[in-house]
Amino acid sequence: MSQSASEEARPALSRESIVCAATVLIEREGLRSFTMRSLGKELGVSAMAVYSHFSSRGEVLAAVLERFMATMDTDPVPGERWDDTLRRTMTSIYREGVAHPEISSIEVEPGSGDEGLASHTDKIIRLHLNQGMPEDVLSWAWAMVDAYLTGFTGNAVAVRKEKARRERGNASENTEAPEAPFWRSIVDRAYTDEAFAHGVEIIIEGVRGLAAPDPCEWYTPEDAGEGPLLAH
C-alpha cells in the first residue's frame, strides 16, 4: 500500500481517538513509559500531530482520567438514600481502580490528576448536596472517603501484584511455595473485596456519628434523573 493510500485508510485524528489510544497505551506499557512520542507511534502519526489537539502530555493524561472517571457508576438514582449512594459509588470507583491501576494512578500526577478529576469531583459533591447532606458533614465525609479509596485501592493493587510475583517465581523454579510468615496471611486478607465493603460500612457509621443528632434522612430527589444536578 502506498503512503498516500495508507494515510487515506487511517482514521482522522481527533481528541477522542487520541484519548482512546492513550488509554490503551498506558494500560499496556504503564504510565511511566507514556510520552507524546510513544502516543504518536501508537496512532501512526508524529508527536507534532498529537500536539495539534493537545498542548502537553499532562493535558492528554487529564483527558484520559476524565474519560475513565466518567465510566464509574456515579449517576444520581432518584430516591436513593445517601448511604446506599456511598456503597454504590465507592464500590464502583474501587473496582475500576483495581481493574485499571495504571489509568487510576494518573490521579497523583501533578496537575493532571486535579484536572482529570474535576468533573467527577463536582458531580459527586453536587449529588450529596442535592440529597440534603450538610456541607460541613460532606466535607468531613469527603476526607474519609477520599483517603480510604486512595489507600485501600493502592494497597489492594500492590498486594495482588506481590502475590502474583511470588506465584510466578515459584512456578519458574518448579518449587512449592514456602510457608508465608503469619503477618503475610493477615495482609493478604486485609485487601479483599469483602474487606473493602466492611470499610465502607465503618465510614457510613462514622458519617452518622459526625452528623448526630441529625437523623441523616438524605435522599436523591425523585426528579434527579430528569436534568442536570442543581447548583449550590
XYZ file of N, CA and C in Angstrom:
696
model
N 0.852 -1.195 0.000
C 0.000 0.000 0.000
C 0.886 1.244 0.000
N 0.598 2.193 -0.834
C 1.395 3.411 -0.904
C 1.170 4.253 0.337
N 2.082 5.212 0.580
C 1.951 6.068 1.754
C 0.666 6.867 1.705
N 0.310 7.396 0.515
C -0.905 8.201 0.412
C -2.138 7.354 0.669
N -2.116 6.098 0.155
C -3.256 5.216 0.379
C -3.362 4.852 1.856
N -2.190 4.636 2.498
C -2.188 4.318 3.919
C -2.746 5.462 4.740
N -2.389 6.692 4.376
C -2.883 7.866 5.098
C -4.385 8.018 4.924
N -4.876 7.693 3.694
C -6.309 7.804 3.466
C -7.069 6.761 4.258
N -6.463 5.560 4.466
C -7.131 4.491 5.188
C -7.143 4.736 6.690
N -6.187 5.537 7.178
C -6.093 5.804 8.602
C -7.225 6.746 9.036
N -7.931 6.412 10.134
C -8.998 7.292 10.621
C -8.473 8.683 10.939
N -9.306 9.675 10.730
C -8.906 11.054 11.015
C -8.590 11.204 12.501
N -7.524 11.931 12.782
C -7.113 12.144 14.158
C -8.081 13.100 14.840
N -8.479 12.764 16.047
C -9.385 13.599 16.831
C -9.002 13.482 18.299
N -9.535 14.362 19.112
C -9.245 14.286 20.546
C -9.707 12.944 21.113
N -10.867 12.477 20.666
C -11.392 11.213 21.174
C -10.503 10.044 20.783
N -10.058 10.010 19.528
C -9.199 8.908 19.090
C -7.857 8.941 19.807
N -7.370 10.128 20.101
C -6.107 10.261 20.831
C -6.264 9.753 22.262
N -7.349 10.127 22.902
C -7.590 9.687 24.281
C -7.758 8.171 24.342
N -8.468 7.604 23.379
C -8.642 6.147 23.337
C -7.298 5.444 23.170
N -6.475 5.948 22.245
C -5.156 5.350 22.018
C -4.269 5.500 23.241
N -4.332 6.657 23.893
C -3.523 6.889 25.085
C -3.930 5.935 26.205
N -5.219 5.695 26.336
C -5.718 4.768 27.359
C -5.161 3.367 27.136
N -5.246 2.903 25.900
C -4.729 1.569 25.555
C -3.225 1.490 25.819
N -2.516 2.522 25.413
C -1.053 2.545 25.554
C -0.640 2.540 27.017
N -1.289 3.340 27.832
C -0.951 3.419 29.252
C -1.233 2.092 29.952
N -2.341 1.472 29.623
C -2.663 0.192 30.253
C -1.690 -0.899 29.823
N -1.207 -0.828 28.610
C -0.302 -1.859 28.098
C 1.141 -1.641 28.536
N 1.616 -0.400 28.472
C 3.024 -0.108 28.722
C 3.292 0.513 30.097
N 2.255 1.048 30.723
C 2.442 1.687 32.016
C 2.543 3.196 31.896
N 2.133 3.893 32.947
C 2.111 5.351 32.923
C 3.509 5.943 32.794
N 4.499 5.341 33.424
C 5.856 5.888 33.393
C 6.441 5.906 31.987
N 6.011 4.959 31.154
C 6.558 4.862 29.792
C 5.803 5.737 28.800
N 4.753 6.375 29.245
C 3.900 7.132 28.330
C 4.510 8.488 27.977
N 4.715 8.719 26.691
C 5.206 10.004 26.199
C 4.391 10.408 24.977
N 4.506 11.638 24.584
C 3.809 12.090 23.377
C 4.362 11.377 22.150
N 5.655 11.066 22.173
C 6.256 10.358 21.050
C 5.705 8.932 20.949
N 5.604 8.240 22.096
C 5.064 6.880 22.066
C 3.596 6.883 21.670
N 2.889 7.939 22.066
C 1.481 8.059 21.680
C 1.353 8.263 20.176
N 2.215 9.120 19.624
C 2.201 9.326 18.181
C 2.475 8.034 17.435
N 3.425 7.261 17.942
C 3.754 5.975 17.313
C 2.573 5.032 17.371
N 1.877 5.023 18.495
C 0.688 4.174 18.650
C -0.385 4.542 17.635
N -0.494 5.831 17.367
C -1.511 6.324 16.427
C -1.033 6.281 14.980
N 0.264 6.084 14.777
C 0.809 6.086 13.424
C 1.000 7.476 12.872
N 1.239 8.448 13.777
C 1.454 9.836 13.364
C 2.650 10.382 14.132
N 3.053 11.577 13.803
C 4.143 12.207 14.537
C 3.623 12.790 15.847
N 4.549 13.021 16.770
C 4.170 13.651 18.034
C 3.576 15.030 17.785
N 4.074 15.741 16.779
C 3.562 17.073 16.469
C 2.095 17.026 16.068
N 1.666 15.928 15.425
C 0.259 15.789 15.054
C -0.620 15.707 16.303
N -0.104 15.054 17.323
C -0.845 14.969 18.586
C -0.913 16.338 19.250
N 0.201 17.084 19.166
C 0.239 18.418 19.767
C -0.747 19.389 19.108
N -1.213 19.058 17.924
C -2.212 19.929 17.286
C -3.570 19.813 17.959
N -3.739 18.776 18.811
C -5.005 18.573 19.531
C -4.852 18.755 21.037
N -3.661 18.475 21.562
C -3.384 18.616 22.993
C -2.073 19.367 23.165
N -2.049 20.290 24.094
C -0.871 21.139 24.259
C 0.267 20.461 25.008
N -0.034 19.373 25.742
C 1.008 18.746 26.550
C 0.619 17.320 26.923
N 1.613 16.588 27.411
C 1.370 15.244 27.936
C 0.369 15.298 29.084
N 0.530 16.300 29.939
C -0.364 16.437 31.079
C -1.809 16.634 30.667
N -2.036 17.366 29.595
C -3.400 17.593 29.130
C -4.009 16.297 28.605
N -3.197 15.479 27.944
C -3.684 14.172 27.481
C -4.056 13.309 28.676
N -3.183 13.274 29.674
C -3.439 12.462 30.857
C -4.709 12.902 31.572
N -4.924 14.201 31.667
C -6.139 14.711 32.307
C -7.375 14.244 31.550
N -7.303 14.254 30.219
C -8.436 13.820 29.403
C -8.676 12.321 29.550
N -7.593 11.546 29.641
C -7.719 10.099 29.839
C -8.393 9.815 31.177
N -7.950 10.502 32.226
C -8.520 10.288 33.556
C -9.976 10.728 33.606
N -10.287 11.849 32.987
C -11.674 12.330 32.979
C -12.587 11.311 32.286
N -12.127 10.771 31.167
C -12.903 9.765 30.437
C -13.082 8.509 31.288
N -12.025 8.115 31.992
C -12.070 6.936 32.848
C -13.067 7.130 33.989
N -13.013 8.270 34.646
C -13.906 8.523 35.777
C -15.368 8.582 35.342
N -15.606 8.969 34.093
C -16.980 9.041 33.588
C -17.606 7.667 33.435
N -16.793 6.599 33.463
C -17.331 5.243 33.352
C -17.828 4.714 34.693
N -17.559 5.412 35.789
C -17.953 4.941 37.111
C -19.467 5.019 37.291
N -19.964 4.191 38.176
C -21.402 4.185 38.491
C -21.678 5.271 39.529
N -21.722 6.518 39.054
C -21.875 7.651 39.970
C -23.037 8.567 39.597
N -23.873 8.150 38.669
C -25.031 8.981 38.316
C -26.047 8.964 39.459
N -26.814 10.044 39.616
C -27.838 10.059 40.663
C -28.944 9.051 40.373
N -29.394 8.377 41.409
C -30.508 7.430 41.310
C -31.680 8.024 42.089
N -32.749 8.432 41.422
C -33.871 9.062 42.111
C -34.354 8.249 43.311
N -34.495 8.929 44.447
C -34.998 8.284 45.650
C -33.965 7.507 46.441
N -32.720 7.448 45.974
C -31.697 6.663 46.663
C -31.242 7.370 47.934
N -31.097 6.603 49.015
C -30.621 7.159 50.276
C -29.110 7.348 50.224
N -28.595 8.330 50.942
C -27.186 8.712 50.891
C -26.224 7.565 51.174
N -26.575 6.679 52.153
C -25.655 5.591 52.474
C -25.602 4.555 51.348
N -26.733 4.332 50.687
C -26.731 3.439 49.527
C -25.945 4.062 48.372
N -26.008 5.389 48.285
C -25.213 6.086 47.264
C -23.727 5.863 47.517
N -23.308 5.997 48.767
C -21.903 5.781 49.101
C -21.472 4.350 48.803
N -22.302 3.391 49.162
C -21.956 1.990 48.884
C -21.776 1.767 47.384
N -22.699 2.293 46.606
C -22.679 2.075 45.158
C -21.505 2.784 44.497
N -21.336 4.049 44.783
C -20.300 4.817 44.093
C -18.908 4.407 44.546
N -18.714 4.199 45.832
C -17.399 3.814 46.326
C -16.986 2.441 45.784
N -17.936 1.515 45.727
C -17.628 0.182 45.211
C -17.248 0.246 43.741
N -17.951 1.061 42.968
C -17.640 1.194 41.547
C -16.256 1.805 41.349
N -15.950 2.848 42.091
C -14.646 3.510 41.968
C -13.525 2.552 42.365
N -13.730 1.807 43.442
C -12.726 0.845 43.900
C -12.495 -0.258 42.861
N -13.560 -0.841 42.366
C -13.424 -1.949 41.413
C -12.734 -1.500 40.122
N -13.094 -0.337 39.629
C -12.461 0.158 38.409
C -11.000 0.517 38.656
N -10.726 1.053 39.838
C -9.348 1.399 40.170
C -8.454 0.176 40.236
N -8.953 -0.912 40.815
C -8.186 -2.152 40.898
C -8.032 -2.780 39.514
N -9.084 -2.693 38.699
C -9.045 -3.295 37.363
C -8.141 -2.521 36.405
N -7.974 -1.210 36.635
C -7.183 -0.361 35.737
C -6.216 0.499 36.557
N -5.260 -0.144 37.214
C -4.383 0.604 38.122
C -3.519 1.662 37.447
N -3.080 1.424 36.223
C -2.221 2.404 35.550
C -2.999 3.676 35.232
N -4.233 3.519 34.782
C -5.068 4.704 34.499
C -5.416 5.416 35.794
N -5.777 4.649 36.800
C -6.140 5.231 38.087
C -4.984 6.013 38.703
N -3.745 5.587 38.428
C -2.587 6.244 39.030
C -2.362 7.652 38.499
N -3.052 8.028 37.433
C -2.944 9.399 36.921
C -3.410 10.394 37.981
N -4.247 9.928 38.909
C -4.788 10.801 39.948
C -3.704 11.518 40.738
N -2.534 10.891 40.877
C -1.473 11.501 41.682
C -0.466 12.267 40.831
N -0.708 12.351 39.518
C 0.155 13.156 38.655
C -0.109 14.637 38.936
N 0.926 15.423 39.232
C 0.729 16.852 39.494
C -0.013 17.536 38.346
N -1.060 18.253 38.666
C -1.825 18.975 37.648
C -2.808 18.086 36.929
N -2.330 17.044 36.294
C -3.193 16.162 35.512
C -4.264 15.519 36.380
N -3.876 15.107 37.603
C -4.829 14.463 38.493
C -5.985 15.376 38.853
N -5.666 16.595 39.274
C -6.713 17.544 39.665
C -7.624 17.881 38.488
N -7.031 18.129 37.336
C -7.832 18.488 36.165
C -8.686 17.309 35.700
N -8.114 16.121 35.738
C -8.852 14.952 35.291
C -9.976 14.560 36.223
N -9.852 14.922 37.495
C -10.868 14.579 38.492
C -11.906 15.679 38.688
N -11.718 16.825 38.080
C -12.576 17.981 38.348
C -14.050 17.685 38.108
N -14.381 17.144 36.947
C -15.788 16.875 36.630
C -16.372 15.822 37.558
N -15.585 14.791 37.830
C -16.030 13.722 38.728
C -16.285 14.269 40.133
N -15.340 15.064 40.635
C -15.473 15.624 41.974
C -16.695 16.520 42.074
N -16.890 17.384 41.093
C -18.042 18.282 41.078
C -19.344 17.478 41.071
N -19.363 16.403 40.294
C -20.557 15.567 40.173
C -20.922 14.917 41.508
N -19.920 14.357 42.195
C -20.177 13.674 43.460
C -20.610 14.660 44.540
N -19.946 15.795 44.597
C -20.296 16.791 45.616
C -21.712 17.300 45.405
N -22.070 17.603 44.174
C -23.432 18.060 43.892
C -24.454 16.972 44.208
N -24.098 15.730 43.934
C -25.015 14.628 44.202
C -25.400 14.603 45.679
N -24.387 14.656 46.568
C -24.676 14.578 48.004
C -25.301 15.857 48.547
N -24.914 17.007 48.017
C -25.562 18.244 48.457
C -27.030 18.246 48.072
N -27.326 17.745 46.897
C -28.721 17.689 46.465
C -29.534 16.684 47.265
N -28.855 15.733 47.886
C -29.562 14.802 48.761
C -29.942 15.461 50.086
N -29.284 16.576 50.383
C -29.547 17.280 51.627
C -28.460 17.133 52.667
N -27.345 16.523 52.319
C -26.253 16.382 53.276
C -25.646 17.760 53.564
N -25.538 18.157 54.816
C -24.967 19.464 55.158
C -23.524 19.585 54.644
N -23.134 20.788 54.279
C -21.808 20.989 53.694
C -20.686 20.596 54.644
N -20.825 20.895 55.939
C -19.745 20.541 56.860
C -19.621 19.024 56.996
N -20.743 18.330 57.031
C -20.709 16.866 57.120
C -20.108 16.281 55.845
N -20.479 16.842 54.697
C -19.941 16.359 53.437
C -18.425 16.558 53.385
N -17.952 17.685 53.910
C -16.515 17.941 53.925
C -15.784 16.895 54.758
N -16.326 16.572 55.931
C -15.707 15.548 56.781
C -15.783 14.170 56.101
N -16.940 13.875 55.528
C -17.122 12.582 54.863
C -16.172 12.462 53.672
N -15.992 13.561 52.953
C -15.121 13.538 51.781
C -13.698 13.140 52.171
N -13.217 13.677 53.274
C -11.858 13.352 53.724
C -11.731 11.857 54.002
N -12.720 11.284 54.674
C -12.680 9.855 54.995
C -12.764 9.004 53.741
N -13.695 9.338 52.866
C -13.906 8.552 51.652
C -12.695 8.622 50.729
N -12.176 9.831 50.530
C -11.040 10.015 49.624
C -9.811 9.266 50.122
N -9.521 9.403 51.412
C -8.349 8.732 51.971
C -8.512 7.213 51.911
N -9.708 6.736 52.194
C -9.949 5.292 52.184
C -9.840 4.719 50.782
N -10.484 5.352 49.819
C -10.421 4.859 48.445
C -8.986 4.845 47.918
N -8.273 5.938 48.143
C -6.904 6.033 47.650
C -6.001 4.987 48.293
N -6.057 4.896 49.611
C -5.196 3.967 50.325
C -5.549 2.514 50.084
N -6.821 2.176 50.181
C -7.227 0.778 50.035
C -6.966 0.288 48.614
N -7.360 1.087 47.620
C -7.170 0.662 46.238
C -5.690 0.470 45.914
N -4.869 1.436 46.318
C -3.439 1.329 46.063
C -2.823 0.105 46.719
N -3.202 -0.165 47.962
C -2.661 -1.323 48.661
C -3.192 -2.633 48.094
N -4.458 -2.636 47.672
C -5.035 -3.845 47.070
C -4.285 -4.210 45.794
N -3.973 -3.208 44.989
C -3.219 -3.447 43.753
C -1.821 -3.968 44.080
N -1.167 -3.351 45.063
C 0.193 -3.757 45.436
C 0.221 -5.184 45.976
N -0.751 -5.533 46.810
C -0.804 -6.877 47.387
C -1.014 -7.920 46.294
N -1.887 -7.627 45.343
C -2.154 -8.583 44.260
C -0.945 -8.742 43.351
N -0.248 -7.643 43.108
C 0.957 -7.733 42.291
C 2.028 -8.567 42.984
N 2.197 -8.354 44.270
C 3.197 -9.101 45.022
C 2.843 -10.580 45.078
N 1.573 -10.886 45.259
C 1.133 -12.280 45.291
C 1.386 -12.947 43.941
N 1.094 -12.244 42.850
C 1.327 -12.789 41.512
C 2.818 -12.992 41.266
N 3.636 -12.052 41.771
C 5.089 -12.167 41.607
C 5.609 -13.406 42.319
N 5.143 -13.653 43.525
C 5.584 -14.830 44.278
C 5.175 -16.110 43.570
N 3.949 -16.123 43.049
C 3.466 -17.322 42.364
C 4.253 -17.593 41.083
N 4.596 -16.510 40.342
C 5.403 -16.692 39.133
C 6.786 -17.223 39.483
N 7.364 -16.704 40.564
C 8.683 -17.151 40.981
C 8.690 -18.618 41.358
N 7.683 -19.053 42.086
C 7.606 -20.458 42.483
C 7.383 -21.360 41.272
N 6.564 -20.873 40.310
C 6.288 -21.673 39.120
C 7.532 -21.813 38.256
N 8.301 -20.740 38.111
C 9.505 -20.789 37.279
C 10.579 -21.669 37.890
N 10.604 -21.731 39.232
C 11.591 -22.559 39.914
C 11.082 -23.979 40.150
N 9.806 -24.194 39.764
C 9.174 -25.511 39.911
C 9.268 -26.018 41.343
N 8.982 -25.110 42.258
C 9.037 -25.456 43.679
C 7.718 -25.097 44.338
N 7.485 -25.703 45.482
C 6.300 -25.357 46.248
C 6.532 -24.021 46.947
N 5.461 -23.297 47.112
C 5.577 -22.004 47.779
C 6.026 -22.213 49.222
N 7.028 -21.459 49.667
C 7.460 -21.587 51.064
C 6.361 -21.092 51.994
N 6.381 -21.582 53.193
C 5.376 -21.161 54.162
C 5.517 -19.665 54.426
N 4.438 -18.951 54.226
C 4.463 -17.497 54.383
C 4.448 -17.129 55.860
N 5.100 -16.027 56.222
C 5.042 -15.583 57.623
C 3.619 -15.219 57.995
N 3.330 -15.276 59.276
C 1.966 -15.038 59.745
C 1.436 -13.678 59.292
N 2.294 -12.655 59.364
C 1.824 -11.317 59.005
C 1.391 -11.240 57.561
N 2.026 -12.058 56.671
C 1.672 -12.025 55.252
C 0.241 -12.488 55.042
N -0.192 -13.511 55.763
C -1.562 -14.005 55.601
C -2.579 -12.952 56.037
N -2.216 -12.182 57.058
C -3.112 -11.115 57.527
C -3.215 -10.018 56.472
N -2.075 -9.605 55.932
C -2.060 -8.540 54.927
C -2.817 -8.973 53.672
N -2.603 -10.209 53.232
C -3.277 -10.687 52.019
C -4.792 -10.673 52.184
N -5.261 -10.959 53.403
C -6.709 -10.968 53.639
C -7.259 -9.575 53.901
N -6.370 -8.631 54.167
C -6.822 -7.286 54.534
C -7.352 -6.493 53.352
N -6.945 -6.859 52.134
C -7.307 -6.061 50.963
C -8.115 -6.875 49.956
N -9.213 -7.446 50.450
C -10.144 -8.187 49.607
C -11.389 -7.336 49.358
N -12.221 -7.776 48.434
C -13.471 -7.067 48.170
C -14.354 -7.047 49.414
N -14.351 -8.164 50.145
C -15.156 -8.238 51.363
C -14.662 -7.235 52.400
N -13.336 -7.141 52.539
C -12.768 -6.193 53.490
C -13.105 -4.763 53.098
N -13.086 -4.493 51.791
C -13.434 -3.150 51.331
C -14.862 -2.804 51.733
N -15.783 -3.744 51.538
C -17.186 -3.499 51.879
C -17.347 -3.215 53.370
N -16.596 -3.928 54.214
C -16.658 -3.671 55.660
C -16.179 -2.250 55.960
N -15.124 -1.817 55.277
C -14.614 -0.466 55.494
C -15.620 0.601 55.114
N -16.366 0.369 54.050
C -17.405 1.320 53.635
C -18.447 1.464 54.733
N -18.831 0.341 55.341
C -19.829 0.402 56.417
C -19.307 1.180 57.615
N -18.026 1.045 57.908
C -17.429 1.807 59.010
C -17.487 3.303 58.708
N -17.213 3.672 57.465
C -17.278 5.084 57.073
C -18.699 5.608 57.203
N -19.669 4.828 56.782
C -21.076 5.247 56.868
C -21.466 5.495 58.322
N -21.056 4.598 59.205
C -21.350 4.795 60.623
C -20.620 6.021 61.154
N -19.420 6.272 60.628
C -18.690 7.467 61.029
C -19.402 8.738 60.622
N -19.978 8.748 59.434
C -20.731 9.921 58.973
C -21.934 10.147 59.872
N -22.622 9.078 60.216
C -23.782 9.215 61.115
C -23.354 9.803 62.456
N -22.198 9.358 62.945
C -21.711 9.888 64.208
C -21.350 11.359 64.112
N -20.733 11.757 63.015
C -20.361 13.156 62.826
C -21.585 14.051 62.694
N -22.640 13.508 62.085
C -23.845 14.306 61.827
C -24.801 14.349 63.009
N -24.629 13.469 63.985
C -25.552 13.391 65.122
C -25.698 14.759 65.792
N -26.938 15.113 66.196
C -28.163 14.295 66.238
C -29.002 14.334 64.944
N -28.446 14.822 63.864
C -29.165 14.814 62.589
C -29.562 13.374 62.253
N -30.828 13.113 61.911
C -31.263 11.745 61.592
C -30.736 11.229 60.262
N -30.075 12.085 59.494
C -29.456 11.688 58.212
C -30.486 11.158 57.208
N -31.630 11.792 57.166
C -32.640 11.397 56.182
C -32.367 12.153 54.878
N -31.311 11.755 54.204
C -30.875 12.427 52.983
C -31.106 11.505 51.786
N -31.862 12.006 50.814
C -32.213 11.196 49.645
C -32.011 11.986 48.355
N -31.710 11.259 47.287
C -31.642 11.887 45.972
C -33.051 12.284 45.541
N -33.261 13.512 45.093
C -34.597 13.929 44.653
C -35.157 12.994 43.585
N -36.461 12.801 43.612
C -37.102 11.891 42.661
C -36.953 12.353 41.216
N -36.793 13.666 41.020
C -36.658 14.180 39.656
C -35.198 14.362 39.250
N -34.273 13.747 39.983
C -32.839 13.959 39.717
C -32.428 13.463 38.345
N -33.107 12.465 37.826
C -32.710 11.923 36.529
C -33.248 12.678 35.353
N -34.025 13.720 35.597
C -34.672 14.439 34.503
C -33.860 15.615 33.984
N -32.776 15.966 34.630
C -31.977 17.112 34.179
C -30.702 17.188 34.952
N -29.948 18.269 34.767
C -28.672 18.415 35.454
C -28.862 18.605 36.953
N -27.864 18.228 37.721
C -27.920 18.431 39.150
C -27.994 19.904 39.477
N -28.697 20.217 40.559
C -28.850 21.609 40.961
C -27.544 22.133 41.515
N -27.253 23.393 41.240
C -26.065 24.027 41.795
C -26.358 24.520 43.190
N -25.340 24.568 44.025
C -25.499 25.105 45.378
C -24.599 26.310 45.551
